[in-house]
C-alpha cells in the first residue's frame, strides 16, 4: 500500500469503513447530520447516484433527487463525519460509470432498471 | 534545532473530528542514521550529522564510503547537520519519526519547485496593468516604472524584476502535526510544504 493511503486510513475510523459499496445508478438514502445551534438532527437525502469520484479519504459521490419539479443534486464526501449512514435502497443497471445523461431525462424515460444481485 | 531528513510523499485531505476538511501533506521522515557526532573538544561546536535514503556503493566516493563505514552503516544519499538532541545519541544510532511524538508543531525546510524565467506578476505578485483599454497595449503584465528620472538617474539595487523563479530553499514555520505513524515512518502535517513530490525535506522539531 502506498504511503498516502496508509496516512488516509489512519484518519478514517472503523465505523466509517463500513459504508456499503455503491455506484452510479444506485438509489441511496444519505443520513446526514445537521447541527442547528447546539442541537443535532439527521436529515435524509434520497436519490440516484450520478457518479462517485476520488479515492481514499477524498472520495465523494453525487446524489440527484427530484424535489417537486426541480432537480436537486448534492455532493457528499463519503468519509465526512457528518454522514451518519449511507443506505442502498436499489441497485440500478446502467452501462456508464457516470450517468450525467440522467439529468436530461424526464417522465417514463427517467427510470433505471433494477439490477439483480450477482 | 534537532531535526530529521525526510521526503515529501504528497498531499491529501482528511476530516477533523469537528467535520472540517483539512488539507495536509504526508511526509516520510527518517529513519536517519547518525553518521558523525561533533563535540566541543574535537570540532569547536557540538552537532550531529544525519544520513538518510540509501544509495548504491558504486555511486559513492571512497572518501564517503570510509565515512559511512566508520558509522557502521550503508551509504546515504542525503547528509545534514543538526543541533544535538536532548537525549544522548552515539555514532550509528537510528533516529525515527518517534521524536515528533510529543511535538504539536514542526518547521519544514525544502527546495521550492523551479519555475524558470518568470515575469514580475508571477515572481513578485505585481498586479500588471489592470486595464485593457485607456491606451494600454501589450502592457498587461508589465512591471511599470522602475523609479524616478533625473534623480537618481539610475535604477536602485535590488529592484524587483523578472528572472529565475523558484528552486529556492524555503522554510515554513510551525506546521501543525496531525498524526505520527511510526510503523511506516510517516508524518502528516497540516498545509503544504515546499517542493515537488519525492523531494528531500528537513523537518525541525
PDB file of C-alpha atoms in Angstrom:
ATOM      1  CA  UNK A   1       0.000   0.000   0.000  1.00  0.00           C
ATOM      2  CA  UNK A   2       1.393   3.374  -0.840  1.00  0.00           C
ATOM      3  CA  UNK A   3       2.181   5.890   1.841  1.00  0.00           C
ATOM      4  CA  UNK A   4      -0.672   8.289   1.067  1.00  0.00           C
ATOM      5  CA  UNK A   5      -3.219   5.521   1.534  1.00  0.00           C
ATOM      6  CA  UNK A   6      -1.655   4.481   4.829  1.00  0.00           C
ATOM      7  CA  UNK A   7      -1.891   8.066   6.055  1.00  0.00           C
ATOM      8  CA  UNK A   8      -5.500   8.457   4.887  1.00  0.00           C
ATOM      9  CA  UNK A   9      -6.532   5.189   6.501  1.00  0.00           C
ATOM     10  CA  UNK A  10      -5.071   6.344   9.797  1.00  0.00           C
ATOM     11  CA  UNK A  11      -7.672   9.123   9.898  1.00  0.00           C
ATOM     12  CA  UNK A  12     -10.735   7.121   8.826  1.00  0.00           C
ATOM     13  CA  UNK A  13     -12.243   5.381  11.823  1.00  0.00           C
ATOM     14  CA  UNK A  14     -13.606   1.862  11.710  1.00  0.00           C
ATOM     15  CA  UNK A  15     -17.309   2.729  11.656  1.00  0.00           C
ATOM     16  CA  UNK A  16     -16.855   4.796   8.512  1.00  0.00           C
ATOM     17  CA  UNK A  17     -15.088   1.991   6.711  1.00  0.00           C
ATOM     18  CA  UNK A  18     -18.352   0.051   6.886  1.00  0.00           C
ATOM     19  CA  UNK A  19     -20.055   2.134   4.197  1.00  0.00           C
ATOM     20  CA  UNK A  20     -21.666  -0.125   1.586  1.00  0.00           C
ATOM     21  CA  UNK A  21     -20.260  -0.290  -1.920  1.00  0.00           C
ATOM     22  CA  UNK A  22     -22.413   1.555  -4.426  1.00  0.00           C
ATOM     23  CA  UNK A  23     -22.045   3.245  -7.762  1.00  0.00           C
ATOM     24  CA  UNK A  24     -23.798   5.202 -10.467  1.00  0.00           C
ATOM     25  CA  UNK A  25     -27.444   4.251 -10.981  1.00  0.00           C
ATOM     26  CA  UNK A  26     -27.999   3.044  -7.439  1.00  0.00           C
ATOM     27  CA  UNK A  27     -30.672   4.681  -5.315  1.00  0.00           C
ATOM     28  CA  UNK A  28     -29.339   5.597  -1.895  1.00  0.00           C
ATOM     29  CA  UNK A  29     -30.538   7.372   1.225  1.00  0.00           C
ATOM     30  CA  UNK A  30     -27.906   9.507   2.889  1.00  0.00           C
ATOM     31  CA  UNK A  31     -28.451  10.115   6.586  1.00  0.00           C
ATOM     32  CA  UNK A  32     -26.766  13.458   7.046  1.00  0.00           C
ATOM     33  CA  UNK A  33     -26.165  15.061  10.430  1.00  0.00           C
ATOM     34  CA  UNK A  34     -27.191  18.685  10.640  1.00  0.00           C
ATOM     35  CA  UNK A  35     -26.165  20.924  13.507  1.00  0.00           C
ATOM     36  CA  UNK A  36     -28.584  23.680  14.452  1.00  0.00           C
ATOM     37  CA  UNK A  37     -27.048  25.675  17.251  1.00  0.00           C
ATOM     38  CA  UNK A  38     -26.227  23.042  19.821  1.00  0.00           C
ATOM     39  CA  UNK A  39     -28.808  20.547  18.640  1.00  0.00           C
ATOM     40  CA  UNK A  40     -28.045  17.840  16.148  1.00  0.00           C
ATOM     41  CA  UNK A  41     -30.537  16.105  13.932  1.00  0.00           C
ATOM     42  CA  UNK A  42     -30.405  13.768  10.976  1.00  0.00           C
ATOM     43  CA  UNK A  43     -31.716  14.675   7.557  1.00  0.00           C
ATOM     44  CA  UNK A  44     -32.345  12.073   4.889  1.00  0.00           C
ATOM     45  CA  UNK A  45     -31.472  12.708   1.281  1.00  0.00           C
ATOM     46  CA  UNK A  46     -32.708  10.035  -1.085  1.00  0.00           C
ATOM     47  CA  UNK A  47     -31.869   9.964  -4.745  1.00  0.00           C
ATOM     48  CA  UNK A  48     -29.958   8.397  -7.589  1.00  0.00           C
ATOM     49  CA  UNK A  49     -26.151   8.312  -7.527  1.00  0.00           C
ATOM     50  CA  UNK A  50     -24.805  10.036 -10.640  1.00  0.00           C
ATOM     51  CA  UNK A  51     -21.136   9.406 -10.026  1.00  0.00           C
ATOM     52  CA  UNK A  52     -18.512   8.501  -7.477  1.00  0.00           C
ATOM     53  CA  UNK A  53     -15.260  10.371  -7.641  1.00  0.00           C
ATOM     54  CA  UNK A  54     -11.866  10.189  -5.968  1.00  0.00           C
ATOM     55  CA  UNK A  55     -10.260   7.617  -3.765  1.00  0.00           C
ATOM     56  CA  UNK A  56      -9.444   7.119  -0.126  1.00  0.00           C
ATOM     57  CA  UNK A  57     -10.411   9.874   2.280  1.00  0.00           C
ATOM     58  CA  UNK A  58     -11.192  12.265  -0.561  1.00  0.00           C
ATOM     59  CA  UNK A  59     -13.852  10.058  -2.150  1.00  0.00           C
ATOM     60  CA  UNK A  60     -17.100  11.842  -2.970  1.00  0.00           C
ATOM     61  CA  UNK A  61     -20.400  10.891  -4.582  1.00  0.00           C
ATOM     62  CA  UNK A  62     -23.159  12.901  -6.249  1.00  0.00           C
ATOM     63  CA  UNK A  63     -26.799  12.195  -5.470  1.00  0.00           C
ATOM     64  CA  UNK A  64     -29.658  13.629  -7.549  1.00  0.00           C
ATOM     65  CA  UNK A  65     -33.264  13.755  -6.470  1.00  0.00           C
ATOM     66  CA  UNK A  66     -36.369  15.428  -7.799  1.00  0.00           C
ATOM     67  CA  UNK A  67     -37.810  17.874  -5.334  1.00  0.00           C
ATOM     68  CA  UNK A  68     -41.207  18.550  -6.820  1.00  0.00           C
ATOM     69  CA  UNK A  69     -40.363  19.685 -10.305  1.00  0.00           C
ATOM     70  CA  UNK A  70     -36.831  20.795  -9.550  1.00  0.00           C
ATOM     71  CA  UNK A  71     -33.824  18.538  -9.662  1.00  0.00           C
ATOM     72  CA  UNK A  72     -31.547  18.809  -6.636  1.00  0.00           C
ATOM     73  CA  UNK A  73     -28.003  17.477  -6.627  1.00  0.00           C
ATOM     74  CA  UNK A  74     -25.741  17.173  -3.648  1.00  0.00           C
ATOM     75  CA  UNK A  75     -22.137  16.095  -3.496  1.00  0.00           C
ATOM     76  CA  UNK A  76     -21.222  14.222  -0.334  1.00  0.00           C
ATOM     77  CA  UNK A  77     -17.704  13.386   0.841  1.00  0.00           C
ATOM     78  CA  UNK A  78     -18.040   9.693   1.711  1.00  0.00           C
ATOM     79  CA  UNK A  79     -15.840   9.852   4.809  1.00  0.00           C
ATOM     80  CA  UNK A  80     -17.252  13.079   6.221  1.00  0.00           C
ATOM     81  CA  UNK A  81     -18.102  12.685   9.904  1.00  0.00           C
ATOM     82  CA  UNK A  82     -21.442  14.330   9.149  1.00  0.00           C
ATOM     83  CA  UNK A  83     -22.557  11.276   7.192  1.00  0.00           C
ATOM     84  CA  UNK A  84     -24.233   9.020   9.681  1.00  0.00           C
ATOM     85  CA  UNK A  85     -25.144   6.247   7.306  1.00  0.00           C
ATOM     86  CA  UNK A  86     -25.481   5.532   3.613  1.00  0.00           C
ATOM     87  CA  UNK A  87     -28.331   3.151   2.865  1.00  0.00           C
ATOM     88  CA  UNK A  88     -28.578   1.474  -0.534  1.00  0.00           C
ATOM     89  CA  UNK A  89     -32.247   1.165  -1.477  1.00  0.00           C
ATOM     90  CA  UNK A  90     -31.998  -0.083  -5.029  1.00  0.00           C
ATOM     91  CA  UNK A  91     -29.252  -1.319  -7.322  1.00  0.00           C
ATOM     92  CA  UNK A  92     -29.581   0.210 -10.762  1.00  0.00           C
ATOM     93  CA  UNK A  93     -28.474  -1.301 -14.038  1.00  0.00           C
ATOM     94  CA  UNK A  94     -26.594   1.340 -16.017  1.00  0.00           C
ATOM     95  CA  UNK A  95     -23.836   0.990 -18.572  1.00  0.00           C
ATOM     96  CA  UNK A  96     -21.877   4.124 -17.684  1.00  0.00           C
ATOM     97  CA  UNK A  97     -19.831   4.903 -14.605  1.00  0.00           C
ATOM     98  CA  UNK A  98     -21.145   8.478 -14.702  1.00  0.00           C
ATOM     99  CA  UNK A  99     -24.735   8.927 -15.720  1.00  0.00           C
ATOM    100  CA  UNK A 100     -24.989  12.660 -16.353  1.00  0.00           C
ATOM    101  CA  UNK A 101     -27.416  11.952 -19.219  1.00  0.00           C
ATOM    102  CA  UNK A 102     -29.883  11.107 -16.474  1.00  0.00           C
ATOM    103  CA  UNK A 103     -30.357  14.844 -15.806  1.00  0.00           C
ATOM    104  CA  UNK A 104     -31.988  15.368 -19.187  1.00  0.00           C
ATOM    105  CA  UNK A 105     -34.434  12.503 -18.813  1.00  0.00           C
ATOM    106  CA  UNK A 106     -37.958  13.101 -17.561  1.00  0.00           C
ATOM    107  CA  UNK A 107     -41.112  11.105 -17.130  1.00  0.00           C
ATOM    108  CA  UNK A 108     -41.074   7.469 -18.117  1.00  0.00           C
ATOM    109  CA  UNK A 109     -37.580   7.714 -19.518  1.00  0.00           C
ATOM    110  CA  UNK A 110     -36.172   8.693 -16.158  1.00  0.00           C
ATOM    111  CA  UNK A 111     -36.302   5.180 -14.859  1.00  0.00           C
ATOM    112  CA  UNK A 112     -33.421   2.890 -14.166  1.00  0.00           C
ATOM    113  CA  UNK A 113     -33.777  -0.868 -14.465  1.00  0.00           C
ATOM    114  CA  UNK A 114     -33.067  -2.723 -11.305  1.00  0.00           C
ATOM    115  CA  UNK A 115     -30.010  -4.902 -11.276  1.00  0.00           C
ATOM    116  CA  UNK A 116     -30.399  -8.385  -9.918  1.00  0.00           C
ATOM    117  CA  UNK A 117     -27.692  -9.029  -7.408  1.00  0.00           C
ATOM    118  CA  UNK A 118     -24.956 -11.323  -8.566  1.00  0.00           C
TER     119      UNK A 118
ATOM    120  CA  UNK B   1      17.289  22.714  16.463  1.00  0.00           C
ATOM    121  CA  UNK B   2      17.167  18.928  16.338  1.00  0.00           C
ATOM    122  CA  UNK B   3      15.528  17.550  13.239  1.00  0.00           C
ATOM    123  CA  UNK B   4      15.261  14.727  10.717  1.00  0.00           C
ATOM    124  CA  UNK B   5      15.661  14.354   6.987  1.00  0.00           C
ATOM    125  CA  UNK B   6      12.571  13.292   5.087  1.00  0.00           C
ATOM    126  CA  UNK B   7      10.856  13.098   1.772  1.00  0.00           C
ATOM    127  CA  UNK B   8       7.646  14.711   0.580  1.00  0.00           C
ATOM    128  CA  UNK B   9       5.176  11.978  -0.359  1.00  0.00           C
ATOM    129  CA  UNK B  10       2.228  14.089  -1.446  1.00  0.00           C
ATOM    130  CA  UNK B  11      -0.886  15.892  -0.357  1.00  0.00           C
ATOM    131  CA  UNK B  12      -4.366  14.768   0.548  1.00  0.00           C
ATOM    132  CA  UNK B  13      -7.167  15.966   2.774  1.00  0.00           C
ATOM    133  CA  UNK B  14      -8.658  14.451   5.894  1.00  0.00           C
ATOM    134  CA  UNK B  15     -11.618  15.225   8.122  1.00  0.00           C
ATOM    135  CA  UNK B  16     -11.136  16.534  11.618  1.00  0.00           C
ATOM    136  CA  UNK B  17     -13.339  15.418  14.484  1.00  0.00           C
ATOM    137  CA  UNK B  18     -15.446  18.568  14.076  1.00  0.00           C
ATOM    138  CA  UNK B  19     -16.040  17.703  10.436  1.00  0.00           C
ATOM    139  CA  UNK B  20     -13.676  20.228   8.901  1.00  0.00           C
ATOM    140  CA  UNK B  21     -11.854  19.113   5.776  1.00  0.00           C
ATOM    141  CA  UNK B  22      -8.170  19.748   6.420  1.00  0.00           C
ATOM    142  CA  UNK B  23      -5.585  19.886   3.632  1.00  0.00           C
ATOM    143  CA  UNK B  24      -2.480  18.012   4.710  1.00  0.00           C
ATOM    144  CA  UNK B  25       0.878  16.817   3.480  1.00  0.00           C
ATOM    145  CA  UNK B  26       2.242  13.334   4.029  1.00  0.00           C
ATOM    146  CA  UNK B  27       5.972  13.283   4.771  1.00  0.00           C
ATOM    147  CA  UNK B  28       8.232  10.282   5.158  1.00  0.00           C
ATOM    148  CA  UNK B  29      10.526  11.340   7.994  1.00  0.00           C
ATOM    149  CA  UNK B  30      13.522   9.174   8.657  1.00  0.00           C
ATOM    150  CA  UNK B  31      14.768   6.717   9.674  1.00  0.00           C
ATOM    151  CA  UNK B  32      18.033   8.660   9.850  1.00  0.00           C
ATOM    152  CA  UNK B  33      21.396   7.262  10.893  1.00  0.00           C
ATOM    153  CA  UNK B  34      23.845   9.250  12.986  1.00  0.00           C
ATOM    154  CA  UNK B  35      26.943   9.374  10.789  1.00  0.00           C
ATOM    155  CA  UNK B  36      29.056  11.705  12.925  1.00  0.00           C
ATOM    156  CA  UNK B  37      28.899  13.246  16.381  1.00  0.00           C
ATOM    157  CA  UNK B  38      30.652  16.595  16.621  1.00  0.00           C
ATOM    158  CA  UNK B  39      31.760  17.767  20.019  1.00  0.00           C
ATOM    159  CA  UNK B  40      33.082  20.983  21.550  1.00  0.00           C
ATOM    160  CA  UNK B  41      36.547  19.414  22.051  1.00  0.00           C
ATOM    161  CA  UNK B  42      37.139  18.000  18.591  1.00  0.00           C
ATOM    162  CA  UNK B  43      35.196  20.362  16.334  1.00  0.00           C
ATOM    163  CA  UNK B  44      34.718  23.537  18.334  1.00  0.00           C
ATOM    164  CA  UNK B  45      30.948  23.130  18.425  1.00  0.00           C
ATOM    165  CA  UNK B  46      28.522  20.354  19.101  1.00  0.00           C
ATOM    166  CA  UNK B  47      26.218  18.917  16.462  1.00  0.00           C
ATOM    167  CA  UNK B  48      25.228  15.604  14.983  1.00  0.00           C
ATOM    168  CA  UNK B  49      25.365  14.569  11.356  1.00  0.00           C
ATOM    169  CA  UNK B  50      22.478  12.541   9.967  1.00  0.00           C
ATOM    170  CA  UNK B  51      22.225  10.394   6.848  1.00  0.00           C
ATOM    171  CA  UNK B  52      19.029   9.398   5.039  1.00  0.00           C
ATOM    172  CA  UNK B  53      17.998   7.364   1.998  1.00  0.00           C
ATOM    173  CA  UNK B  54      20.045   4.503   0.587  1.00  0.00           C
ATOM    174  CA  UNK B  55      22.420   4.919  -2.288  1.00  0.00           C
ATOM    175  CA  UNK B  56      24.456   2.380  -4.196  1.00  0.00           C
ATOM    176  CA  UNK B  57      28.047   1.748  -3.296  1.00  0.00           C
ATOM    177  CA  UNK B  58      29.156   2.337  -6.881  1.00  0.00           C
ATOM    178  CA  UNK B  59      27.797   5.874  -6.720  1.00  0.00           C
ATOM    179  CA  UNK B  60      29.735   6.629  -3.548  1.00  0.00           C
ATOM    180  CA  UNK B  61      33.235   8.061  -3.465  1.00  0.00           C
ATOM    181  CA  UNK B  62      35.923   6.230  -1.494  1.00  0.00           C
ATOM    182  CA  UNK B  63      36.089   9.100   0.978  1.00  0.00           C
ATOM    183  CA  UNK B  64      32.350   8.976   1.657  1.00  0.00           C
ATOM    184  CA  UNK B  65      32.431   5.207   1.853  1.00  0.00           C
ATOM    185  CA  UNK B  66      35.015   5.358   4.622  1.00  0.00           C
ATOM    186  CA  UNK B  67      32.959   7.959   6.468  1.00  0.00           C
ATOM    187  CA  UNK B  68      29.819   5.796   6.390  1.00  0.00           C
ATOM    188  CA  UNK B  69      31.823   2.708   7.276  1.00  0.00           C
ATOM    189  CA  UNK B  70      33.002   4.428  10.438  1.00  0.00           C
ATOM    190  CA  UNK B  71      29.390   4.823  11.476  1.00  0.00           C
ATOM    191  CA  UNK B  72      28.745   1.203  10.560  1.00  0.00           C
ATOM    192  CA  UNK B  73      26.060   1.979   8.003  1.00  0.00           C
ATOM    193  CA  UNK B  74      25.391   1.757   4.273  1.00  0.00           C
ATOM    194  CA  UNK B  75      25.984   4.822   2.049  1.00  0.00           C
ATOM    195  CA  UNK B  76      23.334   7.531   2.336  1.00  0.00           C
ATOM    196  CA  UNK B  77      22.112   9.954  -0.278  1.00  0.00           C
ATOM    197  CA  UNK B  78      21.383  12.912   1.965  1.00  0.00           C
ATOM    198  CA  UNK B  79      23.591  14.089   4.798  1.00  0.00           C
ATOM    199  CA  UNK B  80      22.816  17.088   7.002  1.00  0.00           C
ATOM    200  CA  UNK B  81      23.950  18.508  10.301  1.00  0.00           C
ATOM    201  CA  UNK B  82      21.536  19.283  13.094  1.00  0.00           C
ATOM    202  CA  UNK B  83      21.883  20.513  16.649  1.00  0.00           C
ATOM    203  CA  UNK B  84      22.282  17.950  19.361  1.00  0.00           C
ATOM    204  CA  UNK B  85      19.238  16.197  20.691  1.00  0.00           C
ATOM    205  CA  UNK B  86      18.235  16.421  24.324  1.00  0.00           C
ATOM    206  CA  UNK B  87      18.950  12.752  24.835  1.00  0.00           C
ATOM    207  CA  UNK B  88      22.431  11.473  24.141  1.00  0.00           C
ATOM    208  CA  UNK B  89      22.976   9.942  20.696  1.00  0.00           C
ATOM    209  CA  UNK B  90      26.009   7.968  19.616  1.00  0.00           C
ATOM    210  CA  UNK B  91      27.551   7.089  16.287  1.00  0.00           C
ATOM    211  CA  UNK B  92      25.457   4.659  14.238  1.00  0.00           C
ATOM    212  CA  UNK B  93      22.207   5.269  16.109  1.00  0.00           C
ATOM    213  CA  UNK B  94      18.961   5.287  14.142  1.00  0.00           C
ATOM    214  CA  UNK B  95      16.515   8.130  14.726  1.00  0.00           C
ATOM    215  CA  UNK B  96      12.911   7.594  13.712  1.00  0.00           C
ATOM    216  CA  UNK B  97       9.780   9.697  13.359  1.00  0.00           C
ATOM    217  CA  UNK B  98       9.035   8.902  17.017  1.00  0.00           C
ATOM    218  CA  UNK B  99      10.940  12.035  18.054  1.00  0.00           C
ATOM    219  CA  UNK B 100       7.934  14.092  16.881  1.00  0.00           C
ATOM    220  CA  UNK B 101       5.508  12.196  19.110  1.00  0.00           C
ATOM    221  CA  UNK B 102       5.261  14.987  21.664  1.00  0.00           C
ATOM    222  CA  UNK B 103       5.712  17.988  19.391  1.00  0.00           C
ATOM    223  CA  UNK B 104       2.488  19.678  18.236  1.00  0.00           C
ATOM    224  CA  UNK B 105       4.292  21.856  15.682  1.00  0.00           C
ATOM    225  CA  UNK B 106       7.194  21.317  13.295  1.00  0.00           C
ATOM    226  CA  UNK B 107       9.174  23.537  10.949  1.00  0.00           C
ATOM    227  CA  UNK B 108       9.912  22.231   7.469  1.00  0.00           C
ATOM    228  CA  UNK B 109      12.714  23.272   5.114  1.00  0.00           C
ATOM    229  CA  UNK B 110      12.765  22.288   1.456  1.00  0.00           C
ATOM    230  CA  UNK B 111      13.585  23.448  -2.042  1.00  0.00           C
ATOM    231  CA  UNK B 112      10.641  25.030  -3.822  1.00  0.00           C
ATOM    232  CA  UNK B 113       9.648  23.943  -7.318  1.00  0.00           C
ATOM    233  CA  UNK B 114      11.691  25.644 -10.034  1.00  0.00           C
ATOM    234  CA  UNK B 115       9.555  27.760 -12.337  1.00  0.00           C
ATOM    235  CA  UNK B 116      12.207  29.015 -14.787  1.00  0.00           C
ATOM    236  CA  UNK B 117      12.421  32.609 -16.008  1.00  0.00           C
ATOM    237  CA  UNK B 118       9.240  34.359 -14.963  1.00  0.00           C
ATOM    238  CA  UNK B 119       7.851  37.868 -15.174  1.00  0.00           C
ATOM    239  CA  UNK B 120       7.132  40.090 -12.197  1.00  0.00           C
ATOM    240  CA  UNK B 121       3.454  39.164 -11.993  1.00  0.00           C
ATOM    241  CA  UNK B 122       4.228  35.532 -11.168  1.00  0.00           C
ATOM    242  CA  UNK B 123       7.530  36.217  -9.413  1.00  0.00           C
ATOM    243  CA  UNK B 124       6.576  39.060  -7.067  1.00  0.00           C
ATOM    244  CA  UNK B 125       2.784  39.169  -7.356  1.00  0.00           C
ATOM    245  CA  UNK B 126       2.806  42.518  -9.173  1.00  0.00           C
ATOM    246  CA  UNK B 127      -0.608  43.482 -10.461  1.00  0.00           C
ATOM    247  CA  UNK B 128       0.423  44.338 -14.007  1.00  0.00           C
ATOM    248  CA  UNK B 129      -1.743  46.877 -15.777  1.00  0.00           C
ATOM    249  CA  UNK B 130      -5.316  46.095 -14.933  1.00  0.00           C
ATOM    250  CA  UNK B 131      -6.750  47.994 -17.879  1.00  0.00           C
ATOM    251  CA  UNK B 132      -7.030  46.591 -21.347  1.00  0.00           C
ATOM    252  CA  UNK B 133      -8.315  49.925 -22.653  1.00  0.00           C
ATOM    253  CA  UNK B 134      -7.339  53.572 -21.887  1.00  0.00           C
ATOM    254  CA  UNK B 135      -4.450  53.392 -24.329  1.00  0.00           C
ATOM    255  CA  UNK B 136      -2.944  50.175 -22.965  1.00  0.00           C
ATOM    256  CA  UNK B 137      -1.408  47.875 -25.496  1.00  0.00           C
ATOM    257  CA  UNK B 138       0.656  44.769 -24.737  1.00  0.00           C
ATOM    258  CA  UNK B 139       1.365  46.008 -21.171  1.00  0.00           C
ATOM    259  CA  UNK B 140      -0.979  43.713 -19.295  1.00  0.00           C
ATOM    260  CA  UNK B 141       1.774  42.019 -17.234  1.00  0.00           C
ATOM    261  CA  UNK B 142       4.380  44.815 -17.328  1.00  0.00           C
ATOM    262  CA  UNK B 143       6.265  45.887 -14.172  1.00  0.00           C
ATOM    263  CA  UNK B 144       5.615  49.646 -14.597  1.00  0.00           C
ATOM    264  CA  UNK B 145       8.028  52.305 -13.526  1.00  0.00           C
ATOM    265  CA  UNK B 146      11.459  51.344 -12.153  1.00  0.00           C
ATOM    266  CA  UNK B 147      11.956  54.660 -10.349  1.00  0.00           C
ATOM    267  CA  UNK B 148      12.294  58.422 -10.740  1.00  0.00           C
ATOM    268  CA  UNK B 149      14.131  60.190 -13.579  1.00  0.00           C
ATOM    269  CA  UNK B 150      16.929  62.766 -13.242  1.00  0.00           C
ATOM    270  CA  UNK B 151      17.370  61.961  -9.596  1.00  0.00           C
ATOM    271  CA  UNK B 152      18.708  59.309  -9.014  1.00  0.00           C
ATOM    272  CA  UNK B 153      19.318  58.731 -12.749  1.00  0.00           C
ATOM    273  CA  UNK B 154      19.808  55.063 -12.081  1.00  0.00           C
ATOM    274  CA  UNK B 155      17.876  52.013 -11.015  1.00  0.00           C
ATOM    275  CA  UNK B 156      18.244  51.139  -7.354  1.00  0.00           C
ATOM    276  CA  UNK B 157      19.899  47.868  -6.494  1.00  0.00           C
ATOM    277  CA  UNK B 158      17.543  45.070  -5.634  1.00  0.00           C
ATOM    278  CA  UNK B 159      14.723  46.449  -7.810  1.00  0.00           C
ATOM    279  CA  UNK B 160      12.314  43.581  -8.318  1.00  0.00           C
ATOM    280  CA  UNK B 161      12.369  42.448 -11.927  1.00  0.00           C
ATOM    281  CA  UNK B 162      11.765  39.326 -13.999  1.00  0.00           C
ATOM    282  CA  UNK B 163      14.128  36.390 -13.554  1.00  0.00           C
ATOM    283  CA  UNK B 164      14.642  32.841 -12.363  1.00  0.00           C
ATOM    284  CA  UNK B 165      11.831  31.883 -10.049  1.00  0.00           C
ATOM    285  CA  UNK B 166      11.520  29.082  -7.535  1.00  0.00           C
ATOM    286  CA  UNK B 167      14.148  26.475  -6.763  1.00  0.00           C
ATOM    287  CA  UNK B 168      14.995  28.303  -3.561  1.00  0.00           C
ATOM    288  CA  UNK B 169      15.398  26.985  -0.061  1.00  0.00           C
ATOM    289  CA  UNK B 170      12.178  27.795   1.738  1.00  0.00           C
ATOM    290  CA  UNK B 171      11.403  27.254   5.399  1.00  0.00           C
ATOM    291  CA  UNK B 172       7.840  27.036   6.635  1.00  0.00           C
ATOM    292  CA  UNK B 173       7.458  27.612  10.358  1.00  0.00           C
ATOM    293  CA  UNK B 174       5.025  25.977  12.715  1.00  0.00           C
ATOM    294  CA  UNK B 175       3.127  23.420  10.712  1.00  0.00           C
ATOM    295  CA  UNK B 176       0.653  21.560  12.844  1.00  0.00           C
ATOM    296  CA  UNK B 177       1.372  17.858  13.277  1.00  0.00           C
ATOM    297  CA  UNK B 178      -1.851  15.959  12.650  1.00  0.00           C
ATOM    298  CA  UNK B 179      -0.535  12.428  13.055  1.00  0.00           C
ATOM    299  CA  UNK B 180       2.644  10.434  13.528  1.00  0.00           C
ATOM    300  CA  UNK B 181       2.588   6.926  12.045  1.00  0.00           C
ATOM    301  CA  UNK B 182       5.748   5.193  13.320  1.00  0.00           C
ATOM    302  CA  UNK B 183       5.073   1.832  11.598  1.00  0.00           C
ATOM    303  CA  UNK B 184       5.659   3.382   8.180  1.00  0.00           C
ATOM    304  CA  UNK B 185       7.796   6.395   9.246  1.00  0.00           C
ATOM    305  CA  UNK B 186       5.105   8.842   8.225  1.00  0.00           C
ATOM    306  CA  UNK B 187       4.314  12.298   9.494  1.00  0.00           C
ATOM    307  CA  UNK B 188       1.125  14.098   8.500  1.00  0.00           C
ATOM    308  CA  UNK B 189       1.204  17.879   8.790  1.00  0.00           C
ATOM    309  CA  UNK B 190      -1.462  20.471   8.113  1.00  0.00           C
ATOM    310  CA  UNK B 191      -0.966  22.574   4.995  1.00  0.00           C
ATOM    311  CA  UNK B 192       1.630  22.448   2.287  1.00  0.00           C
ATOM    312  CA  UNK B 193       5.405  22.126   2.289  1.00  0.00           C
ATOM    313  CA  UNK B 194       7.859  23.379  -0.342  1.00  0.00           C
ATOM    314  CA  UNK B 195       8.985  21.231  -3.250  1.00  0.00           C
ATOM    315  CA  UNK B 196       7.791  18.503  -5.548  1.00  0.00           C
ATOM    316  CA  UNK B 197       6.708  15.014  -4.552  1.00  0.00           C
ATOM    317  CA  UNK B 198       9.753  12.944  -3.664  1.00  0.00           C
ATOM    318  CA  UNK B 199      11.924  15.960  -2.873  1.00  0.00           C
ATOM    319  CA  UNK B 200      14.011  15.996   0.265  1.00  0.00           C
ATOM    320  CA  UNK B 201      12.954  17.969   3.309  1.00  0.00           C
ATOM    321  CA  UNK B 202      14.392  18.769   6.701  1.00  0.00           C
ATOM    322  CA  UNK B 203      11.837  18.521   9.464  1.00  0.00           C
ATOM    323  CA  UNK B 204      12.869  20.525  12.507  1.00  0.00           C
ATOM    324  CA  UNK B 205      11.447  19.673  15.871  1.00  0.00           C
TER     325      UNK B 205
END
